[in-house]
mmCIF file of C-alpha atoms in Angstrom:
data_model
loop_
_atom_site.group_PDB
_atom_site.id
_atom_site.type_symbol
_atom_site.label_atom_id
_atom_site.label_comp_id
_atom_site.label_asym_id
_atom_site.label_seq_id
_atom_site.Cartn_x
_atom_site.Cartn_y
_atom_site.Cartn_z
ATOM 1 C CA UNK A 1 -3.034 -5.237 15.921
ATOM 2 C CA UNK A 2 -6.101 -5.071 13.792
ATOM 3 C CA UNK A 3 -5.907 -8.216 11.023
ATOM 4 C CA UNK A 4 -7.106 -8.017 7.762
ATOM 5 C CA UNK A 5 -7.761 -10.899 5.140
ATOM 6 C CA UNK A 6 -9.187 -11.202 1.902
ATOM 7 C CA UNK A 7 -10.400 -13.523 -0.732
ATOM 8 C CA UNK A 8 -10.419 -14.688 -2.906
ATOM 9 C CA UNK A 9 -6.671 -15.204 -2.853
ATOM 10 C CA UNK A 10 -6.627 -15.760 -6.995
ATOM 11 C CA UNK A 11 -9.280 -15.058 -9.092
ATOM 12 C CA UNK A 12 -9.426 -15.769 -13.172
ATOM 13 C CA UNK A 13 -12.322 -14.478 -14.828
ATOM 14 C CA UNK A 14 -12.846 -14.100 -18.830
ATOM 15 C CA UNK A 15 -13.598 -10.920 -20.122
ATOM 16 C CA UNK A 16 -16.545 -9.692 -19.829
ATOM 17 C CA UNK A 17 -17.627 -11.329 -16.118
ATOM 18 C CA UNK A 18 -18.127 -9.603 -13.233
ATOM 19 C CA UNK A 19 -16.593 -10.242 -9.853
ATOM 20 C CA UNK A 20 -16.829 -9.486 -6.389
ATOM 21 C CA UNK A 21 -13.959 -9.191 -3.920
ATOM 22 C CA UNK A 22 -13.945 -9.167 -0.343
ATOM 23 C CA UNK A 23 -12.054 -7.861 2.730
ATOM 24 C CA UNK A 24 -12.720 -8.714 6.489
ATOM 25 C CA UNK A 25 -11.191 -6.814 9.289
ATOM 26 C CA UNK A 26 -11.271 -7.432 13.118
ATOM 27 C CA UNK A 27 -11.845 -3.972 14.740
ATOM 28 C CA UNK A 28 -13.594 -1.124 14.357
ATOM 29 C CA UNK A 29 -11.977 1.373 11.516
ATOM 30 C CA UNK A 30 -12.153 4.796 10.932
ATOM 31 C CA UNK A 31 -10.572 4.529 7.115
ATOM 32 C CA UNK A 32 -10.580 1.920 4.665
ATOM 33 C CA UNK A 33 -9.414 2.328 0.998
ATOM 34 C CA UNK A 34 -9.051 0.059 -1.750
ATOM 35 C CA UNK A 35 -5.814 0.027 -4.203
ATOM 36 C CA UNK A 36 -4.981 -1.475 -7.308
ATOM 37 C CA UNK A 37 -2.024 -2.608 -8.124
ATOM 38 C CA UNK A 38 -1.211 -2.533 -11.838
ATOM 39 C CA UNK A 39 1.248 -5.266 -13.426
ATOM 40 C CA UNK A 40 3.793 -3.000 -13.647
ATOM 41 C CA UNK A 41 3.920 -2.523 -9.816
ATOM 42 C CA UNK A 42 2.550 1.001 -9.720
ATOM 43 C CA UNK A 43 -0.406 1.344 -6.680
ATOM 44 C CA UNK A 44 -3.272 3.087 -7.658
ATOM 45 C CA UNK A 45 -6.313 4.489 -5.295
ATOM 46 C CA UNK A 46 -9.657 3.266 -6.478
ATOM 47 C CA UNK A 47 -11.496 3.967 -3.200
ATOM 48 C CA UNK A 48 -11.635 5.955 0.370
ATOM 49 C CA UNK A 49 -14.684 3.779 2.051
ATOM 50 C CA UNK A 50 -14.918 4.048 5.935
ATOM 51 C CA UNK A 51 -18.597 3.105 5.254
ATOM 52 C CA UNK A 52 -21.499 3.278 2.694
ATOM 53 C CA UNK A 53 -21.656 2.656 -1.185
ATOM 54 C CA UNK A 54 -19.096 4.127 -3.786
ATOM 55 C CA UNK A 55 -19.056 3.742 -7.784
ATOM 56 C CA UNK A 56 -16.456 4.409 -10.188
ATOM 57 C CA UNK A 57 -17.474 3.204 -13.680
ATOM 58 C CA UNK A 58 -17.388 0.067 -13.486
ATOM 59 C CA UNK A 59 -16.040 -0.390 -9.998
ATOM 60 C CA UNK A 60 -17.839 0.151 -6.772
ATOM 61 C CA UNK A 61 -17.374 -0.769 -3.205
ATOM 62 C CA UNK A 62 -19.519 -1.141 0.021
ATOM 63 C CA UNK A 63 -18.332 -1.272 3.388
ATOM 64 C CA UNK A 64 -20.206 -2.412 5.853
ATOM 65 C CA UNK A 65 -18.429 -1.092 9.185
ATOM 66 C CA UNK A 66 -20.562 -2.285 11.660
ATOM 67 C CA UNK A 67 -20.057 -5.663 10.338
ATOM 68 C CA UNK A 68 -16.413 -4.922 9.709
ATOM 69 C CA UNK A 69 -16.351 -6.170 5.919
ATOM 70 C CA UNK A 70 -15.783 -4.678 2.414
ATOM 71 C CA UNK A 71 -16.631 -5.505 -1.043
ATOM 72 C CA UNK A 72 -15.458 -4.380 -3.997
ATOM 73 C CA UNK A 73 -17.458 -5.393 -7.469
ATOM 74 C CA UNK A 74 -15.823 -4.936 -10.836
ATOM 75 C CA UNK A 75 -18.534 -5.340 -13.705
ATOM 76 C CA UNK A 76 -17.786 -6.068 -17.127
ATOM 77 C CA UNK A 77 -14.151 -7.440 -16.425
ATOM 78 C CA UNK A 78 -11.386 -6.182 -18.763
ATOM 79 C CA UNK A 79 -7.836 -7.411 -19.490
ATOM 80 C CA UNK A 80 -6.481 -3.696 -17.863
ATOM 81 C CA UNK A 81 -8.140 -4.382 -14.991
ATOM 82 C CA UNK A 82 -5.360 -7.308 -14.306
ATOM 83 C CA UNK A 83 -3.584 -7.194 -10.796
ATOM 84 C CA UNK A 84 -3.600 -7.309 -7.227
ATOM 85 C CA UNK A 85 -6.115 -5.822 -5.504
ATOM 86 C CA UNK A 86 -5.489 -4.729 -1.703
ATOM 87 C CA UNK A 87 -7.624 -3.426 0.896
ATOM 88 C CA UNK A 88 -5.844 -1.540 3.437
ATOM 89 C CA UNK A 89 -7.139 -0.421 7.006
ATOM 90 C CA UNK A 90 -6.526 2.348 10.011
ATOM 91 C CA UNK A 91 -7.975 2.002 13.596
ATOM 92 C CA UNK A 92 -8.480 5.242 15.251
ATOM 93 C CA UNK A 93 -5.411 4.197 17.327
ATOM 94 C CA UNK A 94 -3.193 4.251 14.904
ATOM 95 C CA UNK A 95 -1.478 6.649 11.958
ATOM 96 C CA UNK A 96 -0.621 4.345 8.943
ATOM 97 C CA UNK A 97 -2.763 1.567 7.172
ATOM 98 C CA UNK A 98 -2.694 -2.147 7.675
ATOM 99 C CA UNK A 99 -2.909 -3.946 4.311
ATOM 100 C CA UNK A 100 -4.285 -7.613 3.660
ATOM 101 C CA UNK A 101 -2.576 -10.105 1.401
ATOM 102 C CA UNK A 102 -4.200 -9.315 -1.462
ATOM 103 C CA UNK A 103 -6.561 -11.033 -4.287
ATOM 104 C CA UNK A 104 -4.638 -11.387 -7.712
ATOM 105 C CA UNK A 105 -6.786 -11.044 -10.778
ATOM 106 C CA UNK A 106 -6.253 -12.169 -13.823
ATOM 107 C CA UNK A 107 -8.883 -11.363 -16.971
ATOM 108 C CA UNK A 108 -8.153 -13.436 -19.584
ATOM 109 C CA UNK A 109 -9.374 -11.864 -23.358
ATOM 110 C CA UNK B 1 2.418 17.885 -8.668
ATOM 111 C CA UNK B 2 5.081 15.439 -9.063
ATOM 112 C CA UNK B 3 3.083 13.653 -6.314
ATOM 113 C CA UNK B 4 5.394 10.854 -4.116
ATOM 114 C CA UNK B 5 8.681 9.869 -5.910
ATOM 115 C CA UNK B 6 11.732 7.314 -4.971
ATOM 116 C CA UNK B 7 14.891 6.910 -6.385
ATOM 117 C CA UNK B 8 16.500 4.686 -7.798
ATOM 118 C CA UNK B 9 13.890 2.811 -9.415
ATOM 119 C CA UNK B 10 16.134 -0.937 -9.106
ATOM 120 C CA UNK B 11 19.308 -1.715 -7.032
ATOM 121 C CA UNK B 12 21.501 -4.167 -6.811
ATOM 122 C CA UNK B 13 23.682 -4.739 -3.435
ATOM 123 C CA UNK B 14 25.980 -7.226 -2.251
ATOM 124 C CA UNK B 15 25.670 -8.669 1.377
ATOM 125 C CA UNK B 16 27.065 -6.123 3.639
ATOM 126 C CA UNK B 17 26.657 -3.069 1.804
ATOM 127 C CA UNK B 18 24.866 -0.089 2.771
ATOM 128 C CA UNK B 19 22.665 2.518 0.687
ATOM 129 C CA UNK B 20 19.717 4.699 1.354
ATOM 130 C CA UNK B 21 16.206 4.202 -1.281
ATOM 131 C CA UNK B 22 14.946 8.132 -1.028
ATOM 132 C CA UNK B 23 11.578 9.355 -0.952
ATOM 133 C CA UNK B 24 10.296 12.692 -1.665
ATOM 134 C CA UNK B 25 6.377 13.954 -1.517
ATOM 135 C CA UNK B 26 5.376 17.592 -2.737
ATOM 136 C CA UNK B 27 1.871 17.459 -1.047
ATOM 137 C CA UNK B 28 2.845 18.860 1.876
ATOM 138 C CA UNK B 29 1.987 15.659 3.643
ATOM 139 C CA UNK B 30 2.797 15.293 6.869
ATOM 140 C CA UNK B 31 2.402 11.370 7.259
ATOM 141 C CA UNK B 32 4.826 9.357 5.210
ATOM 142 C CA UNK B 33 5.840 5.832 5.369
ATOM 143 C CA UNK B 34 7.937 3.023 3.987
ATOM 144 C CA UNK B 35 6.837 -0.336 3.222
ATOM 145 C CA UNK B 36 8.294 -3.474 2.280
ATOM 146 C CA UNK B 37 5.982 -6.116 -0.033
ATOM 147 C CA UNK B 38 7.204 -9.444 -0.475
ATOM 148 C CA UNK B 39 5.196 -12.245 -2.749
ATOM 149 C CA UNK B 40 2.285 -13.909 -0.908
ATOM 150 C CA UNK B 41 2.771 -11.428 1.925
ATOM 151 C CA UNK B 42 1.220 -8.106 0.827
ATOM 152 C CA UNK B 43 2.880 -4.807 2.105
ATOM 153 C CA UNK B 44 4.466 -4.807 5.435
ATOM 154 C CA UNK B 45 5.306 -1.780 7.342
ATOM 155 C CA UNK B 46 8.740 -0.650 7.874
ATOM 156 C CA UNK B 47 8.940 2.822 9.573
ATOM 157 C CA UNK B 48 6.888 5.853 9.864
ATOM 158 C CA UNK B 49 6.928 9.612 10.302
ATOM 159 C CA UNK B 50 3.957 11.918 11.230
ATOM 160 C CA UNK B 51 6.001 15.342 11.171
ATOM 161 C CA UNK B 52 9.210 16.376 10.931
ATOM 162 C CA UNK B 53 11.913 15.386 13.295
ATOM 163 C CA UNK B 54 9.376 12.622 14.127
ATOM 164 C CA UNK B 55 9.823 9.026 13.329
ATOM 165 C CA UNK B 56 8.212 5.537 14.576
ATOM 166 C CA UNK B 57 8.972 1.364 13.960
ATOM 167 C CA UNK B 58 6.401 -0.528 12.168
ATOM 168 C CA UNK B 59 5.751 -4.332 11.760
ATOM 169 C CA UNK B 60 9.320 -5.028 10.427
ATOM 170 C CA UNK B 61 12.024 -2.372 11.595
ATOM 171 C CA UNK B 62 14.945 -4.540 12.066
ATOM 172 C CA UNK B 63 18.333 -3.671 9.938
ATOM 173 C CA UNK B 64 16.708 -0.455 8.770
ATOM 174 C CA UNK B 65 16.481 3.059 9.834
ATOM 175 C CA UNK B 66 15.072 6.029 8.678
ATOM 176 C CA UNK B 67 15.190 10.177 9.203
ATOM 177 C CA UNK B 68 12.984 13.237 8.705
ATOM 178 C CA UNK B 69 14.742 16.163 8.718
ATOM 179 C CA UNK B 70 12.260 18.320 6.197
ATOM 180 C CA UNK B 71 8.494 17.583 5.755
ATOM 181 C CA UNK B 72 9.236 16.646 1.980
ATOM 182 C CA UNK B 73 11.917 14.093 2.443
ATOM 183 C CA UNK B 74 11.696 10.611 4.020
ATOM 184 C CA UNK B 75 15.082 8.659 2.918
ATOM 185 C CA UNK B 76 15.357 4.828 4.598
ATOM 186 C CA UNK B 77 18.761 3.814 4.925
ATOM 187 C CA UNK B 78 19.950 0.098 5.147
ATOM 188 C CA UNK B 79 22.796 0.038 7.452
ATOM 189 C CA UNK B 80 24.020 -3.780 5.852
ATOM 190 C CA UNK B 81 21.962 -5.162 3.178
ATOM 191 C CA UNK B 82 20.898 -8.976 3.791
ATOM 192 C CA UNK B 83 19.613 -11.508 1.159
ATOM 193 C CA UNK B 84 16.661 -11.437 3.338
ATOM 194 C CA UNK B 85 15.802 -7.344 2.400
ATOM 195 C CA UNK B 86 15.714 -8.299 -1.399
ATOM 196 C CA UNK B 87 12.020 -6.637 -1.652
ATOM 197 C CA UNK B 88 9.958 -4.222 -3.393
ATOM 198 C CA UNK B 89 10.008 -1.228 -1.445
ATOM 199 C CA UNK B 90 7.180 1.919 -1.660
ATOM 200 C CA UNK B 91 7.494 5.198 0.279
ATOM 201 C CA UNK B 92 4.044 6.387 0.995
ATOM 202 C CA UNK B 93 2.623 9.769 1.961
ATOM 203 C CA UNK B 94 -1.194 11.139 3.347
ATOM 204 C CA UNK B 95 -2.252 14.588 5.323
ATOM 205 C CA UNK B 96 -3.032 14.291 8.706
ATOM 206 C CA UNK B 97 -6.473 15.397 9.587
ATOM 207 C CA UNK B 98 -10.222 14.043 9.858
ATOM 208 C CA UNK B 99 -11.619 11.502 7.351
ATOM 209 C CA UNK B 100 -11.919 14.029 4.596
ATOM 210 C CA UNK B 101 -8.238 13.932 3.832
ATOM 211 C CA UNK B 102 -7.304 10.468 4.948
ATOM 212 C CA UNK B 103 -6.181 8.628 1.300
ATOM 213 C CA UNK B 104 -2.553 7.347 0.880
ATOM 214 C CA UNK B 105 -0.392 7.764 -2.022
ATOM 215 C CA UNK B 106 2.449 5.623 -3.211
ATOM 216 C CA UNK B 107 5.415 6.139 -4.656
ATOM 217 C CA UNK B 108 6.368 3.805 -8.225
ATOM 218 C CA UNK B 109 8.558 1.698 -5.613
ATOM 219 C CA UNK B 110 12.526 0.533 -5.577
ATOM 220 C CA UNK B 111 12.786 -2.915 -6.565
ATOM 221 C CA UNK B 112 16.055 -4.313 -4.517
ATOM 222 C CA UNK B 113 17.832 -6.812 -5.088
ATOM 223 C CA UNK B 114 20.734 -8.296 -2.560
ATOM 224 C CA UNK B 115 23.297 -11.304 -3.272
#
């Protein structure tokens, strides 16, 4: 199946910095979203990104299909936005999302 | 919308015992799923459904299984809890279709715990 990894695996940033996460993935994909997930547990949608340039705020991702990667930049880095972040995958082939590993964040204040 | 919801929100099992996490979705979704995430390891698949009456294994199947009888329900039952399932689980649910409608949404998860 398709195999996703990102990095960093940690990150610790102080607030205020910006940061920029990445996830590669091995085939061609018709979805990609990004999640985070809060320190309470609770996953959270922060984008749908099959290709192309989205911004939220102070979030925004780019996924470059063709070269089968995906960023995600936070800006301005706040104690809230504490967690793991995943990036999660779907080949046409299949129905249900492969996730990677994760990159845990934590913004110090 | 109440959106994707599990009960209970933390168990506790002994070895050998057998329960059932439920999942319910008021989306009228017709994919759900159940995944397991354990530390360092992200969140593995367990078993899916893309309709009702419909079910399929994912990455990690073993000593689980799972029903849908109604498009809102998606219950995984452990037939005998092992140390080994002692895991965060999250029931997940999305509409089939084109790209337009392709997002997941989780439920708040079951933390498990088995001794």
């Amino acid at each position: 199946g398709i195999q996703v990894e990102q990095s960093p695996p940690d990150l610790i940033l102080q607030e205020g910095a910006n940061s920029t996460l990445r996830c590669n993935f091995s085939d061609s994909v018709n979805n990609l979203q990004w999640f985070h997930q809060n320190p309470w547990g609770q996953l959270i949608n922060l984008f749908y990104i099959p290709s192309g340039t989205k911004q939220n705020g102070r979030l925004s991702a780019t996924t470059v299909a063709t070269e089968r990667y995906s960023l995600l930049y936070i800006s301005s880095s706040q104690t809230t936005d504490s967690g793991v972040y995943f990036c999660a995958v779907r080949t046409g082939g299949s129905y249900i999302p492969t996730f990677g590993r994760g990159t845990s964040l934590i913004v110090h204040p | 919308n109440a959106g994707v919801t599990q009960t209970p929100k933390f168990q506790v099992l002994k070895t050998g015992q057998s329960m059932t996490l439920q999942c319910a979705q008021d989306m009228n979704h017709e994919y759900m799923s159940w995944y397991r995430q354990d530390p360092g390891m992200g969140l593995r698949l367990i078993h899916y459904s893309v309709g009702a009456g419909i079910t399929d294994q994912g990455e990690v199947p073993n000593g689980y299984n799972v029903s849908r009888s109604t498009t809102e329900d998606f219950p995984l039952r452990l037939l005998s809890a092992a140390p080994s399932q002692t895991s965060v689980y999250f029931c997940a649910s999305r509409l089939a279709g084109g790209p337009s409608v392709d997002e997941q949404f989780f439920g708040p998860g079951t933390r498990l715990t088995v001794l």
